[in-house]
mmCIF file of C-alpha atoms and ligand atoms in Angstrom:
data_model
loop_
_atom_site.group_PDB
_atom_site.id
_atom_site.type_symbol
_atom_site.label_atom_id
_atom_site.label_comp_id
_atom_site.label_asym_id
_atom_site.label_seq_id
_atom_site.Cartn_x
_atom_site.Cartn_y
_atom_site.Cartn_z
ATOM 1 C CA MET A 12 116.175 91.797 79.250
ATOM 2 C CA LYS A 13 117.810 94.035 81.880
ATOM 3 C CA ILE A 14 114.947 96.842 81.174
ATOM 4 C CA ILE A 15 112.210 94.277 80.874
ATOM 5 C CA LYS A 16 112.725 92.088 83.938
ATOM 6 C CA PRO A 17 111.880 94.974 86.461
ATOM 7 C CA ILE A 18 108.790 95.549 84.213
ATOM 8 C CA MET A 19 107.600 92.152 84.316
ATOM 9 C CA ALA A 20 108.241 92.064 88.127
ATOM 10 C CA GLY A 21 106.046 95.087 88.439
ATOM 11 C CA ALA A 22 103.304 93.458 86.396
ATOM 12 C CA PHE A 23 103.150 90.507 88.496
ATOM 13 C CA ILE A 24 103.375 92.410 91.743
ATOM 14 C CA ALA A 25 100.132 94.134 90.273
ATOM 15 C CA LEU A 26 98.369 91.260 89.159
ATOM 16 C CA ALA A 27 99.285 89.347 92.636
ATOM 17 C CA THR A 28 97.840 92.379 94.764
ATOM 18 C CA ALA A 29 94.515 92.368 92.382
ATOM 19 C CA ALA A 30 94.148 88.892 93.046
ATOM 20 C CA ILE A 31 94.825 89.021 96.726
ATOM 21 C CA ALA A 32 91.971 91.985 97.059
ATOM 22 C CA HIS A 33 89.477 89.661 94.883
ATOM 23 C CA THR A 34 89.983 86.345 96.723
ATOM 24 C CA GLY A 35 86.711 84.572 96.455
ATOM 25 C CA VAL A 36 85.351 86.409 93.676
ATOM 26 C CA LYS A 37 84.541 83.509 91.271
ATOM 27 C CA ASP A 38 82.002 85.243 89.035
ATOM 28 C CA PRO A 39 83.479 86.660 85.954
ATOM 29 C CA ASN A 40 81.154 89.739 85.623
ATOM 30 C CA VAL A 41 81.790 90.821 89.504
ATOM 31 C CA LYS A 42 85.442 90.267 89.066
ATOM 32 C CA ALA A 43 86.010 92.047 85.894
ATOM 33 C CA ARG A 44 84.010 95.209 87.054
ATOM 34 C CA MET A 45 86.186 95.129 90.450
ATOM 35 C CA ASP A 46 89.162 95.136 88.676
ATOM 36 C CA GLY A 47 88.272 97.736 86.210
ATOM 37 C CA MET A 48 87.296 99.849 89.680
ATOM 38 C CA SER A 49 90.448 98.973 90.970
ATOM 39 C CA ALA A 50 92.123 100.479 88.005
ATOM 40 C CA ILE A 51 90.408 103.673 88.444
ATOM 41 C CA GLY A 52 91.283 103.579 92.045
ATOM 42 C CA GLN A 53 95.031 103.260 91.402
ATOM 43 C CA ALA A 54 94.752 106.130 88.841
ATOM 44 C CA VAL A 55 93.376 108.476 91.077
ATOM 45 C CA LYS A 56 95.741 107.383 93.788
ATOM 46 C CA THR A 57 98.753 108.431 91.275
ATOM 47 C CA ILE A 58 97.310 111.810 91.201
ATOM 48 C CA GLY A 59 96.413 111.976 95.016
ATOM 49 C CA THR A 60 100.240 111.148 96.095
ATOM 50 C CA MET A 61 101.408 113.614 93.600
ATOM 51 C CA MET A 62 98.958 116.259 95.086
ATOM 52 C CA LYS A 63 100.177 115.397 98.610
ATOM 53 C CA GLY A 64 103.757 116.104 97.332
ATOM 54 C CA GLU A 65 104.584 112.367 98.024
ATOM 55 C CA THR A 66 105.890 112.028 94.663
ATOM 56 C CA ALA A 67 107.020 114.739 92.147
ATOM 57 C CA PHE A 68 104.745 116.385 89.896
ATOM 58 C CA ASP A 69 104.523 115.223 86.466
ATOM 59 C CA GLY A 70 102.225 116.430 84.127
ATOM 60 C CA ALA A 71 102.597 113.493 81.616
ATOM 61 C CA ALA A 72 101.944 111.009 84.615
ATOM 62 C CA VAL A 73 98.438 112.706 85.279
ATOM 63 C CA ASP A 74 97.193 112.846 81.722
ATOM 64 C CA ALA A 75 98.099 109.044 81.533
ATOM 65 C CA ALA A 76 96.130 108.499 84.710
ATOM 66 C CA LEU A 77 93.602 110.617 83.719
ATOM 67 C CA ALA A 78 93.379 108.499 80.221
ATOM 68 C CA GLU A 79 93.314 105.281 82.299
ATOM 69 C CA ILE A 80 90.225 106.621 84.276
ATOM 70 C CA GLU A 81 88.604 107.731 80.965
ATOM 71 C CA ASN A 82 89.070 104.343 79.439
ATOM 72 C CA ARG A 83 88.052 102.505 82.401
ATOM 73 C CA ALA A 84 85.019 104.766 83.086
ATOM 74 C CA ALA A 85 84.062 104.263 79.410
ATOM 75 C CA ARG A 86 83.437 100.475 80.120
ATOM 76 C CA ILE A 87 81.540 100.878 83.221
ATOM 77 C CA PRO A 88 78.090 100.486 81.348
ATOM 78 C CA GLU A 89 79.064 97.093 79.871
ATOM 79 C CA ARG A 90 80.748 96.040 82.984
ATOM 80 C CA PHE A 91 77.479 96.228 84.691
ATOM 81 C CA GLU A 92 75.405 95.028 82.133
ATOM 82 C CA GLU A 93 74.870 91.494 83.758
ATOM 83 C CA ASN A 94 72.728 91.859 87.019
ATOM 84 C CA VAL A 95 74.601 89.827 89.050
ATOM 85 C CA ILE A 96 75.550 90.280 92.911
ATOM 86 C CA THR A 97 77.660 88.022 94.764
ATOM 87 C CA PRO A 98 78.320 88.128 98.463
ATOM 88 C CA LYS A 99 81.536 89.709 98.053
ATOM 89 C CA SER A 100 80.135 92.308 95.597
ATOM 90 C CA GLU A 101 79.285 95.735 96.976
ATOM 91 C CA ALA A 102 77.085 96.623 94.125
ATOM 92 C CA ARG A 103 73.453 97.438 94.883
ATOM 93 C CA PRO A 104 70.459 96.239 93.161
ATOM 94 C CA THR A 105 69.196 99.441 92.269
ATOM 95 C CA ILE A 106 71.900 99.877 89.500
ATOM 96 C CA TRP A 107 69.786 97.681 87.528
ATOM 97 C CA GLU A 108 66.782 99.719 88.347
ATOM 98 C CA SER A 109 67.939 102.639 87.178
ATOM 99 C CA THR A 110 70.483 102.018 84.355
ATOM 100 C CA ASP A 111 70.285 105.119 82.363
ATOM 101 C CA ASP A 112 70.923 107.210 85.875
ATOM 102 C CA PHE A 113 73.863 104.854 86.639
ATOM 103 C CA ASN A 114 75.449 105.144 83.149
ATOM 104 C CA GLU A 115 75.074 108.601 82.968
ATOM 105 C CA LYS A 116 77.095 108.952 86.211
ATOM 106 C CA ALA A 117 79.623 106.907 84.384
ATOM 107 C CA LEU A 118 79.696 108.918 81.466
ATOM 108 C CA THR A 119 80.129 112.185 83.625
ATOM 109 C CA LEU A 120 83.484 110.482 85.120
ATOM 110 C CA GLU A 121 84.562 109.714 81.383
ATOM 111 C CA THR A 122 83.842 112.939 80.156
ATOM 112 C CA LEU A 123 85.575 114.829 83.163
ATOM 113 C CA ALA A 124 88.384 112.465 82.718
ATOM 114 C CA ALA A 125 88.765 113.336 78.886
ATOM 115 C CA THR A 126 88.021 117.163 79.073
ATOM 116 C CA ARG A 127 90.953 117.590 81.903
ATOM 117 C CA GLN A 128 93.699 115.742 79.919
ATOM 118 C CA GLY A 129 96.281 118.594 78.931
ATOM 119 C CA THR A 130 95.038 121.099 81.480
ATOM 120 C CA VAL A 131 96.857 120.165 84.653
ATOM 121 C CA SER A 132 100.111 122.804 84.448
ATOM 122 C CA GLY A 133 101.603 122.596 87.973
ATOM 123 C CA PRO A 134 101.037 121.112 91.563
ATOM 124 C CA ASP A 135 98.656 123.519 92.077
ATOM 125 C CA ASP A 136 95.855 122.167 89.941
ATOM 126 C CA LEU A 137 96.033 118.803 91.423
ATOM 127 C CA ARG A 138 93.999 119.718 94.675
ATOM 128 C CA PRO A 139 90.777 121.062 92.554
ATOM 129 C CA LEU A 140 91.223 118.259 89.851
ATOM 130 C CA MET A 141 91.129 115.816 92.638
ATOM 131 C CA GLY A 142 88.211 117.541 94.157
ATOM 132 C CA GLU A 143 86.219 117.317 90.924
ATOM 133 C CA ILE A 144 86.976 113.620 90.295
ATOM 134 C CA GLY A 145 86.297 112.720 93.994
ATOM 135 C CA ALA A 146 82.781 114.347 93.588
ATOM 136 C CA THR A 147 81.953 112.067 90.448
ATOM 137 C CA CYS A 148 83.217 108.968 92.279
ATOM 138 C CA LYS A 149 81.081 109.813 95.269
ATOM 139 C CA SER A 150 78.047 110.676 93.309
ATOM 140 C CA CYS A 151 77.736 106.929 92.227
ATOM 141 C CA HIS A 152 78.951 105.295 95.067
ATOM 142 C CA SER A 153 76.815 107.066 97.602
ATOM 143 C CA GLU A 154 73.763 105.804 95.612
ATOM 144 C CA TYR A 155 74.946 102.204 93.973
ATOM 145 C CA ARG A 156 77.545 100.975 96.074
ATOM 146 C CA ASP A 157 77.129 99.738 100.044
HETATM 147 C C1 LIG B 6 78.870 104.840 87.567
HETATM 148 C C2 LIG B 6 78.999 104.434 89.046
HETATM 149 C C3 LIG B 6 80.357 104.404 89.721
HETATM 150 C C4 LIG B 6 81.432 105.526 89.388
HETATM 151 C C5 LIG B 6 81.395 106.783 88.559
HETATM 152 C C6 LIG B 6 82.577 105.182 90.080
HETATM 153 N N1 LIG B 6 82.340 103.976 90.850
HETATM 154 FE FE1 LIG B 6 83.547 102.784 91.705
HETATM 155 N N2 LIG B 6 82.048 101.354 91.889
HETATM 156 C C7 LIG B 6 81.145 101.443 91.667
HETATM 157 C C8 LIG B 6 80.271 100.155 92.113
HETATM 158 C C9 LIG B 6 78.735 99.754 91.846
HETATM 159 C C10 LIG B 6 80.890 99.479 92.921
HETATM 160 C C11 LIG B 6 81.062 97.947 93.601
HETATM 161 C C12 LIG B 6 81.372 97.046 92.543
HETATM 162 C C13 LIG B 6 81.004 95.574 93.139
HETATM 163 O O1 LIG B 6 81.415 95.277 94.262
HETATM 164 O O2 LIG B 6 80.407 94.458 92.282
HETATM 165 C C14 LIG B 6 82.353 100.302 92.767
HETATM 166 C C15 LIG B 6 83.581 99.779 93.485
HETATM 167 C C16 LIG B 6 84.768 100.492 93.413
HETATM 168 C C17 LIG B 6 86.117 100.142 94.388
HETATM 169 C C18 LIG B 6 85.999 98.597 94.937
HETATM 170 C C19 LIG B 6 86.349 97.768 93.753
HETATM 171 C C20 LIG B 6 86.829 96.373 94.257
HETATM 172 O O3 LIG B 6 88.055 95.637 94.680
HETATM 173 O O4 LIG B 6 85.610 95.656 95.172
HETATM 174 C C21 LIG B 6 87.034 101.120 93.901
HETATM 175 C C22 LIG B 6 88.323 101.130 94.297
HETATM 176 C C23 LIG B 6 86.336 101.966 93.487
HETATM 177 N N3 LIG B 6 84.864 101.858 93.176
HETATM 178 C C24 LIG B 6 86.955 103.370 92.921
HETATM 179 C C25 LIG B 6 86.241 104.283 92.179
HETATM 180 C C26 LIG B 6 86.975 105.457 92.044
HETATM 181 C C27 LIG B 6 88.191 106.181 92.466
HETATM 182 C C28 LIG B 6 85.911 106.371 91.022
HETATM 183 C C29 LIG B 6 86.205 107.878 90.714
HETATM 184 C C30 LIG B 6 87.308 108.182 90.166
HETATM 185 C C31 LIG B 6 84.821 105.458 91.110
HETATM 186 N N4 LIG B 6 85.069 104.059 91.632
HETATM 187 C C32 LIG B 6 83.791 105.727 90.374
HETATM 188 C C33 LIG B 6 80.463 102.383 90.856
HETATM 189 C C34 LIG B 6 80.929 103.667 90.477
#
């Protein structure tokens, strides 16, 4: 119990934070895709804080973050299958007019995250990696997110 308790507390805090960020989002589709994006954001943050030297370099943690991004990115197409936009959503209607392009951008992120696992051997590799990741987020957000 001594080990499990802090882990559960941590998981609870993470859940609570997500719930606060998405207060008022009732549509399950919108909530699920926002939660998926938030998880991607958290994984990127893990790599970003390491890049800034705020946390110690940890290659295994980078690979775990990349695996998380890969898995979450793989689910973007199904998460955005339903054409639904609510007031809290930042999704643009063009997603459902250009589904192929949207899904291709998701695949670009998934592939990048997959192929970079195991390639980061030191802190100097983090900046270029973050640059590549950031560009894929931006290429989709700039067209499909308000
Ligand atoms: C294929 C397109 C696409 C890619 C790639 C993508 N996003 Fe998003 N992202 C979106 C869309 C669309 C939304 C808005 C969803 C909504 O509000 O309904 C969004 C929303 C978000 C949000 C806000 C979630 C919330 O709580 O409302 C974060 C954080 C985020 N993305 C991070 C990232 C990061 C970091 C990356 C790159 C590693 C990334 N995204 C890559 C399309 C994408």
